[in-house]
mmCIF file of C-alpha atoms in Angstrom:
data_model
loop_
_atom_site.group_PDB
_atom_site.id
_atom_site.type_symbol
_atom_site.label_atom_id
_atom_site.label_comp_id
_atom_site.label_asym_id
_atom_site.label_seq_id
_atom_site.Cartn_x
_atom_site.Cartn_y
_atom_site.Cartn_z
ATOM 1 C CA MET A 1 -8.675 9.390 0.756
ATOM 2 C CA THR A 2 -11.585 7.687 -1.015
ATOM 3 C CA THR A 3 -14.173 6.307 1.379
ATOM 4 C CA ARG A 4 -14.710 2.647 0.617
ATOM 5 C CA TYR A 5 -17.829 0.807 1.644
ATOM 6 C CA LEU A 6 -19.060 -2.592 2.688
ATOM 7 C CA ALA A 7 -22.570 -3.742 1.805
ATOM 8 C CA SER A 8 -24.092 -6.746 3.552
ATOM 9 C CA ILE A 9 -26.236 -9.261 1.689
ATOM 10 C CA GLN A 10 -28.228 -12.171 3.083
ATOM 11 C CA SER A 11 -28.581 -14.492 0.086
ATOM 12 C CA MET A 12 -27.445 -15.478 -3.382
ATOM 13 C CA ALA A 13 -30.561 -13.742 -4.704
ATOM 14 C CA GLU A 14 -29.301 -10.431 -3.322
ATOM 15 C CA ALA A 15 -25.818 -11.077 -4.696
ATOM 16 C CA LEU A 16 -27.306 -11.543 -8.160
ATOM 17 C CA LEU A 17 -29.397 -8.410 -7.715
ATOM 18 C CA ILE A 18 -26.337 -6.198 -7.256
ATOM 19 C CA GLU A 19 -23.589 -8.071 -9.087
ATOM 20 C CA HIS A 20 -23.333 -5.319 -11.703
ATOM 21 C CA GLN A 21 -22.815 -2.628 -9.050
ATOM 22 C CA LEU A 22 -20.667 -4.423 -6.515
ATOM 23 C CA PRO A 23 -19.406 -2.648 -3.377
ATOM 24 C CA ASP A 24 -15.782 -2.534 -2.279
ATOM 25 C CA ILE A 25 -16.521 -5.414 0.104
ATOM 26 C CA LEU A 26 -19.491 -7.722 -0.346
ATOM 27 C CA ASP A 27 -20.314 -8.922 3.159
ATOM 28 C CA MET A 28 -22.401 -12.003 3.839
ATOM 29 C CA LYS A 29 -24.492 -12.515 6.946
ATOM 30 C CA ASN A 30 -27.940 -13.629 8.064
ATOM 31 C CA PRO A 31 -29.536 -10.645 9.853
ATOM 32 C CA ALA A 32 -32.517 -12.763 10.892
ATOM 33 C CA THR A 33 -30.337 -14.733 13.329
ATOM 34 C CA GLY A 34 -28.502 -11.934 15.108
ATOM 35 C CA ALA A 35 -26.210 -8.940 14.786
ATOM 36 C CA LEU A 36 -23.653 -11.133 13.002
ATOM 37 C CA GLY A 37 -25.764 -14.138 12.111
ATOM 38 C CA ALA A 38 -24.033 -16.536 9.730
ATOM 39 C CA MET A 39 -25.185 -17.655 6.308
ATOM 40 C CA SER A 40 -24.642 -21.284 5.361
ATOM 41 C CA ILE A 41 -21.110 -22.143 4.295
ATOM 42 C CA THR A 42 -22.501 -23.668 1.106
ATOM 43 C CA GLU A 43 -24.229 -20.438 0.066
ATOM 44 C CA VAL A 44 -21.221 -18.289 0.983
ATOM 45 C CA THR A 45 -19.017 -20.578 -1.115
ATOM 46 C CA GLU A 46 -21.389 -20.293 -4.074
ATOM 47 C CA ILE A 47 -21.447 -16.493 -3.822
ATOM 48 C CA VAL A 48 -17.648 -16.277 -3.594
ATOM 49 C CA ARG A 49 -17.416 -18.386 -6.752
ATOM 50 C CA ARG A 50 -20.008 -16.231 -8.499
ATOM 51 C CA ILE A 51 -18.223 -12.981 -7.606
ATOM 52 C CA ASN A 52 -14.942 -14.527 -8.784
ATOM 53 C CA GLY A 53 -12.681 -11.788 -7.456
ATOM 54 C CA ARG A 54 -14.649 -8.838 -8.863
ATOM 55 C CA CYS A 55 -14.718 -7.344 -5.369
ATOM 56 C CA LEU A 56 -13.509 -8.352 -1.925
ATOM 57 C CA THR A 57 -15.780 -10.593 0.126
ATOM 58 C CA SER A 58 -16.330 -11.138 3.837
ATOM 59 C CA ALA A 59 -18.520 -13.406 5.932
ATOM 60 C CA THR A 60 -19.566 -13.482 9.545
ATOM 61 C CA VAL A 61 -19.443 -16.716 11.530
ATOM 62 C CA GLY A 62 -22.443 -16.080 13.795
ATOM 63 C CA ASP A 63 -23.279 -14.609 17.174
ATOM 64 C CA LEU A 64 -21.205 -16.996 19.252
ATOM 65 C CA ALA A 65 -20.327 -17.510 22.901
ATOM 66 C CA MET A 66 -16.918 -16.132 23.857
ATOM 67 C CA ASP A 67 -15.447 -19.626 23.819
ATOM 68 C CA ALA A 68 -12.237 -20.075 21.821
ATOM 69 C CA THR A 69 -13.071 -23.653 20.851
ATOM 70 C CA VAL A 70 -16.498 -22.711 19.502
ATOM 71 C CA ILE A 71 -15.118 -19.692 17.636
ATOM 72 C CA SER A 72 -12.169 -21.644 16.204
ATOM 73 C CA GLU A 73 -14.476 -24.315 14.829
ATOM 74 C CA ALA A 74 -16.701 -21.684 13.213
ATOM 75 C CA LEU A 75 -13.741 -19.825 11.694
ATOM 76 C CA ASN A 76 -12.238 -23.044 10.344
ATOM 77 C CA ALA A 77 -15.547 -24.057 8.805
ATOM 78 C CA MET A 78 -16.266 -20.705 7.128
ATOM 79 C CA SER A 79 -12.650 -20.526 5.969
ATOM 80 C CA GLN A 80 -13.453 -23.341 3.534
ATOM 81 C CA SER A 81 -15.648 -20.934 1.553
ATOM 82 C CA ARG A 82 -12.503 -19.063 0.429
ATOM 83 C CA VAL A 83 -14.042 -15.747 1.366
ATOM 84 C CA ASP A 84 -11.455 -12.943 1.569
ATOM 85 C CA TYR A 85 -12.162 -11.899 5.181
ATOM 86 C CA LEU A 86 -13.685 -13.692 8.150
ATOM 87 C CA LYS A 87 -15.573 -11.643 10.750
ATOM 88 C CA ILE A 88 -16.226 -12.530 14.386
ATOM 89 C CA GLY A 89 -18.216 -10.510 16.897
ATOM 90 C CA LEU A 90 -16.561 -9.955 20.281
ATOM 91 C CA PHE A 91 -19.364 -9.501 22.760
ATOM 92 C CA ASP A 92 -19.046 -7.997 26.222
ATOM 93 C CA ASP A 93 -18.415 -11.096 28.311
ATOM 94 C CA PRO A 94 -16.395 -12.008 31.439
ATOM 95 C CA ASP A 95 -14.612 -14.705 29.404
ATOM 96 C CA LEU A 96 -13.564 -12.395 26.562
ATOM 97 C CA GLU A 97 -9.969 -11.827 27.701
ATOM 98 C CA ASP A 98 -9.268 -15.547 28.146
ATOM 99 C CA CYS A 99 -10.999 -16.276 24.853
ATOM 100 C CA LEU A 100 -8.795 -13.826 22.956
ATOM 101 C CA GLU A 101 -5.626 -15.259 24.463
ATOM 102 C CA ALA A 102 -6.672 -18.780 23.483
ATOM 103 C CA LEU A 103 -7.510 -17.656 19.934
ATOM 104 C CA LYS A 104 -4.010 -16.377 19.132
ATOM 105 C CA PRO A 105 -2.643 -19.624 17.609
ATOM 106 C CA GLN A 106 -5.797 -20.121 15.549
ATOM 107 C CA LEU A 107 -5.688 -16.629 14.064
ATOM 108 C CA LYS A 108 -2.120 -17.220 12.888
ATOM 109 C CA GLN A 109 -2.991 -20.522 11.213
ATOM 110 C CA LEU A 110 -6.032 -19.427 9.216
ATOM 111 C CA PRO A 111 -5.437 -18.703 5.517
ATOM 112 C CA GLN A 112 -7.696 -15.629 5.635
ATOM 113 C CA PRO A 113 -7.359 -12.487 7.746
ATOM 114 C CA VAL A 114 -9.901 -12.146 10.549
ATOM 115 C CA ILE A 115 -11.773 -8.954 11.379
ATOM 116 C CA ALA A 116 -12.888 -8.410 14.976
ATOM 117 C CA VAL A 117 -16.250 -6.705 15.410
ATOM 118 C CA LEU A 118 -16.745 -4.632 18.552
ATOM 119 C CA PHE A 119 -20.107 -3.248 19.613
ATOM 120 C CA ALA A 120 -20.524 0.431 20.405
ATOM 121 C CA ASP A 121 -23.553 -0.267 22.575
ATOM 122 C CA GLN A 122 -21.495 -2.599 24.793
ATOM 123 C CA ILE A 123 -18.202 -0.702 25.157
ATOM 124 C CA SER A 124 -17.422 2.989 25.514
ATOM 125 C CA ASP A 125 -13.923 3.374 24.065
ATOM 126 C CA ALA A 126 -11.170 1.833 21.933
ATOM 127 C CA SER A 127 -9.132 0.395 24.808
ATOM 128 C CA LEU A 128 -9.399 -3.170 23.476
ATOM 129 C CA VAL A 129 -7.768 -2.314 20.132
ATOM 130 C CA PRO A 130 -4.102 -2.920 21.168
ATOM 131 C CA THR A 131 -5.056 -6.323 22.574
ATOM 132 C CA LEU A 132 -6.742 -7.269 19.310
ATOM 133 C CA ALA A 133 -3.642 -6.282 17.353
ATOM 134 C CA ALA A 134 -1.471 -8.412 19.633
ATOM 135 C CA CYS A 135 -3.812 -11.360 19.099
ATOM 136 C CA GLY A 136 -3.356 -11.228 15.345
ATOM 137 C CA PHE A 137 -6.590 -9.696 14.083
ATOM 138 C CA ALA A 138 -6.228 -7.962 10.715
ATOM 139 C CA GLY A 139 -8.819 -5.308 11.397
ATOM 140 C CA VAL A 140 -11.510 -4.034 13.723
ATOM 141 C CA MET A 141 -15.009 -2.939 12.829
ATOM 142 C CA LEU A 142 -17.191 -0.977 15.225
ATOM 143 C CA ASP A 143 -20.859 -1.964 14.943
ATOM 144 C CA THR A 144 -23.988 -2.150 17.100
ATOM 145 C CA ALA A 145 -25.279 -5.325 18.754
ATOM 146 C CA SER A 146 -28.846 -4.131 19.228
ATOM 147 C CA LYS A 147 -30.545 -3.507 15.916
ATOM 148 C CA ARG A 148 -33.535 -1.832 17.541
ATOM 149 C CA GLY A 149 -31.594 0.816 19.399
ATOM 150 C CA GLN A 150 -29.481 3.805 18.478
ATOM 151 C CA ARG A 151 -27.156 3.898 15.512
ATOM 152 C CA LEU A 152 -23.390 4.230 15.811
ATOM 153 C CA THR A 153 -23.280 8.015 15.449
ATOM 154 C CA GLN A 154 -25.761 8.378 18.314
ATOM 155 C CA LEU A 155 -23.802 6.093 20.635
ATOM 156 C CA TRP A 156 -20.263 7.445 20.289
ATOM 157 C CA SER A 157 -19.076 11.015 19.900
ATOM 158 C CA LYS A 158 -17.115 12.071 16.839
ATOM 159 C CA THR A 159 -14.014 12.363 19.038
ATOM 160 C CA ALA A 160 -14.419 8.798 20.319
ATOM 161 C CA LEU A 161 -14.906 7.469 16.789
ATOM 162 C CA GLU A 162 -11.884 9.398 15.551
ATOM 163 C CA ASN A 163 -9.787 7.916 18.355
ATOM 164 C CA PHE A 164 -10.993 4.412 17.472
ATOM 165 C CA VAL A 165 -9.947 4.843 13.833
ATOM 166 C CA LEU A 166 -6.602 6.369 14.838
ATOM 167 C CA GLN A 167 -5.754 3.617 17.334
ATOM 168 C CA THR A 168 -6.731 0.906 14.866
ATOM 169 C CA LYS A 169 -4.579 2.379 12.112
ATOM 170 C CA GLN A 170 -1.635 2.938 14.469
ATOM 171 C CA ALA A 171 -1.854 -0.744 15.371
ATOM 172 C CA GLY A 172 -1.531 -1.628 11.681
ATOM 173 C CA MET A 173 -5.077 -2.912 11.289
ATOM 174 C CA LEU A 174 -7.968 -2.100 8.986
ATOM 175 C CA SER A 175 -10.686 0.057 10.524
ATOM 176 C CA GLY A 176 -14.403 -0.060 9.811
ATOM 177 C CA LEU A 177 -17.457 1.816 11.050
ATOM 178 C CA ALA A 178 -20.975 0.381 10.867
ATOM 179 C CA GLY A 179 -24.113 0.172 12.957
ATOM 180 C CA ALA A 180 -27.452 1.203 11.413
ATOM 181 C CA LEU A 181 -25.668 3.943 9.478
ATOM 182 C CA LYS A 182 -27.769 6.236 7.329
ATOM 183 C CA PHE A 183 -26.653 8.094 4.224
ATOM 184 C CA GLU A 184 -26.639 11.354 6.189
ATOM 185 C CA ASP A 185 -23.963 9.916 8.508
ATOM 186 C CA ILE A 186 -21.456 9.886 5.638
ATOM 187 C CA THR A 187 -20.724 13.612 5.926
ATOM 188 C CA ALA A 188 -19.700 13.261 9.579
ATOM 189 C CA LEU A 189 -17.836 9.967 9.200
ATOM 190 C CA ARG A 190 -15.926 10.562 5.968
ATOM 191 C CA PRO A 191 -13.314 12.908 7.575
ATOM 192 C CA LEU A 192 -12.416 10.204 10.116
ATOM 193 C CA ASN A 193 -10.754 8.224 7.297
ATOM 194 C CA ALA A 194 -11.885 4.776 8.332
ATOM 195 C CA ASP A 195 -10.945 2.184 5.725
ATOM 196 C CA TYR A 196 -14.574 1.156 5.295
ATOM 197 C CA LEU A 197 -18.090 2.265 6.167
ATOM 198 C CA GLY A 198 -20.550 -0.620 6.502
ATOM 199 C CA PHE A 199 -24.201 -0.585 5.452
ATOM 200 C CA ARG A 200 -27.174 -2.944 5.518
ATOM 201 C CA SER A 201 -30.403 -1.379 6.805
ATOM 202 C CA ALA A 202 -29.918 1.821 4.776
ATOM 203 C CA LEU A 203 -29.863 -0.307 1.624
ATOM 204 C CA CYS A 204 -33.066 -2.221 2.365
ATOM 205 C CA ASP A 205 -36.739 -1.566 1.758
ATOM 206 C CA GLN A 206 -38.239 0.407 4.657
ATOM 207 C CA GLN A 207 -34.641 0.599 5.933
ATOM 208 C CA GLN A 208 -35.239 -2.670 7.787
ATOM 209 C CA ARG A 209 -32.137 -4.871 7.865
ATOM 210 C CA THR A 210 -34.110 -8.104 7.452
ATOM 211 C CA ALA A 211 -36.052 -6.744 4.452
ATOM 212 C CA ALA A 212 -34.962 -7.150 0.844
ATOM 213 C CA LEU A 213 -31.958 -5.219 -0.386
ATOM 214 C CA ASN A 214 -32.913 -2.491 -2.862
ATOM 215 C CA PRO A 215 -30.362 -1.944 -5.671
ATOM 216 C CA ASP A 216 -31.600 1.627 -6.145
ATOM 217 C CA ARG A 217 -30.523 2.368 -2.585
ATOM 218 C CA LEU A 218 -27.088 0.929 -3.341
ATOM 219 C CA GLU A 219 -26.716 3.309 -6.271
ATOM 220 C CA GLN A 220 -27.791 6.210 -4.032
ATOM 221 C CA LEU A 221 -25.109 5.184 -1.535
ATOM 222 C CA ARG A 222 -22.457 5.058 -4.230
ATOM 223 C CA LEU A 223 -23.365 8.572 -5.348
ATOM 224 C CA ALA A 224 -23.426 9.857 -1.757
ATOM 225 C CA LEU A 225 -19.935 8.501 -1.134
ATOM 226 C CA ALA A 226 -18.646 10.000 -4.373
ATOM 227 C CA ALA A 227 -20.072 13.465 -3.652
#
């Protein structure tokens, strides 16, 4: 199985910088405003038009409270960009279960599939995956909420990550692994057969997620995945 990858950009300028070496999924977010900070709908729309189907696209809708009304409004708004996938972070919160139940009708009505993002520094296993499948999510990505802490491979064991991927696939959803991943993590993660590995900081100058994306690093990633 070929390991596909997601690369996150924060602007049209970065999209133009890498448009001749596009990833499998071009993800759009604003890292300056949170783990899943949202870019403006206008800019996301412009990037989607520029890419014009040359690769898949995704966009986050922001670090939001676990309130179904707030999340629904954000999903509806970003849906207008015609991005291929919408992504919403599900933070550890007492209201999460009620929020997910209330989101079910909305997820069925949206024209795009929605990816749930769970945070490996807030949960310890994949027990929420069946619930997410029942709610109508199209996929689950495991990420990290704190961008100053440990990376994914330091937070969860290989066995736990393997179980996450297996449960997600058995539920009929896409699986993704991200969270301050470095190129050296590819060797350990590739055998798990996640649908996608997600990268941002490893592609940036000084490996800082809010710094500028470096196209040379993107080429290095492509070669590392192909090795």
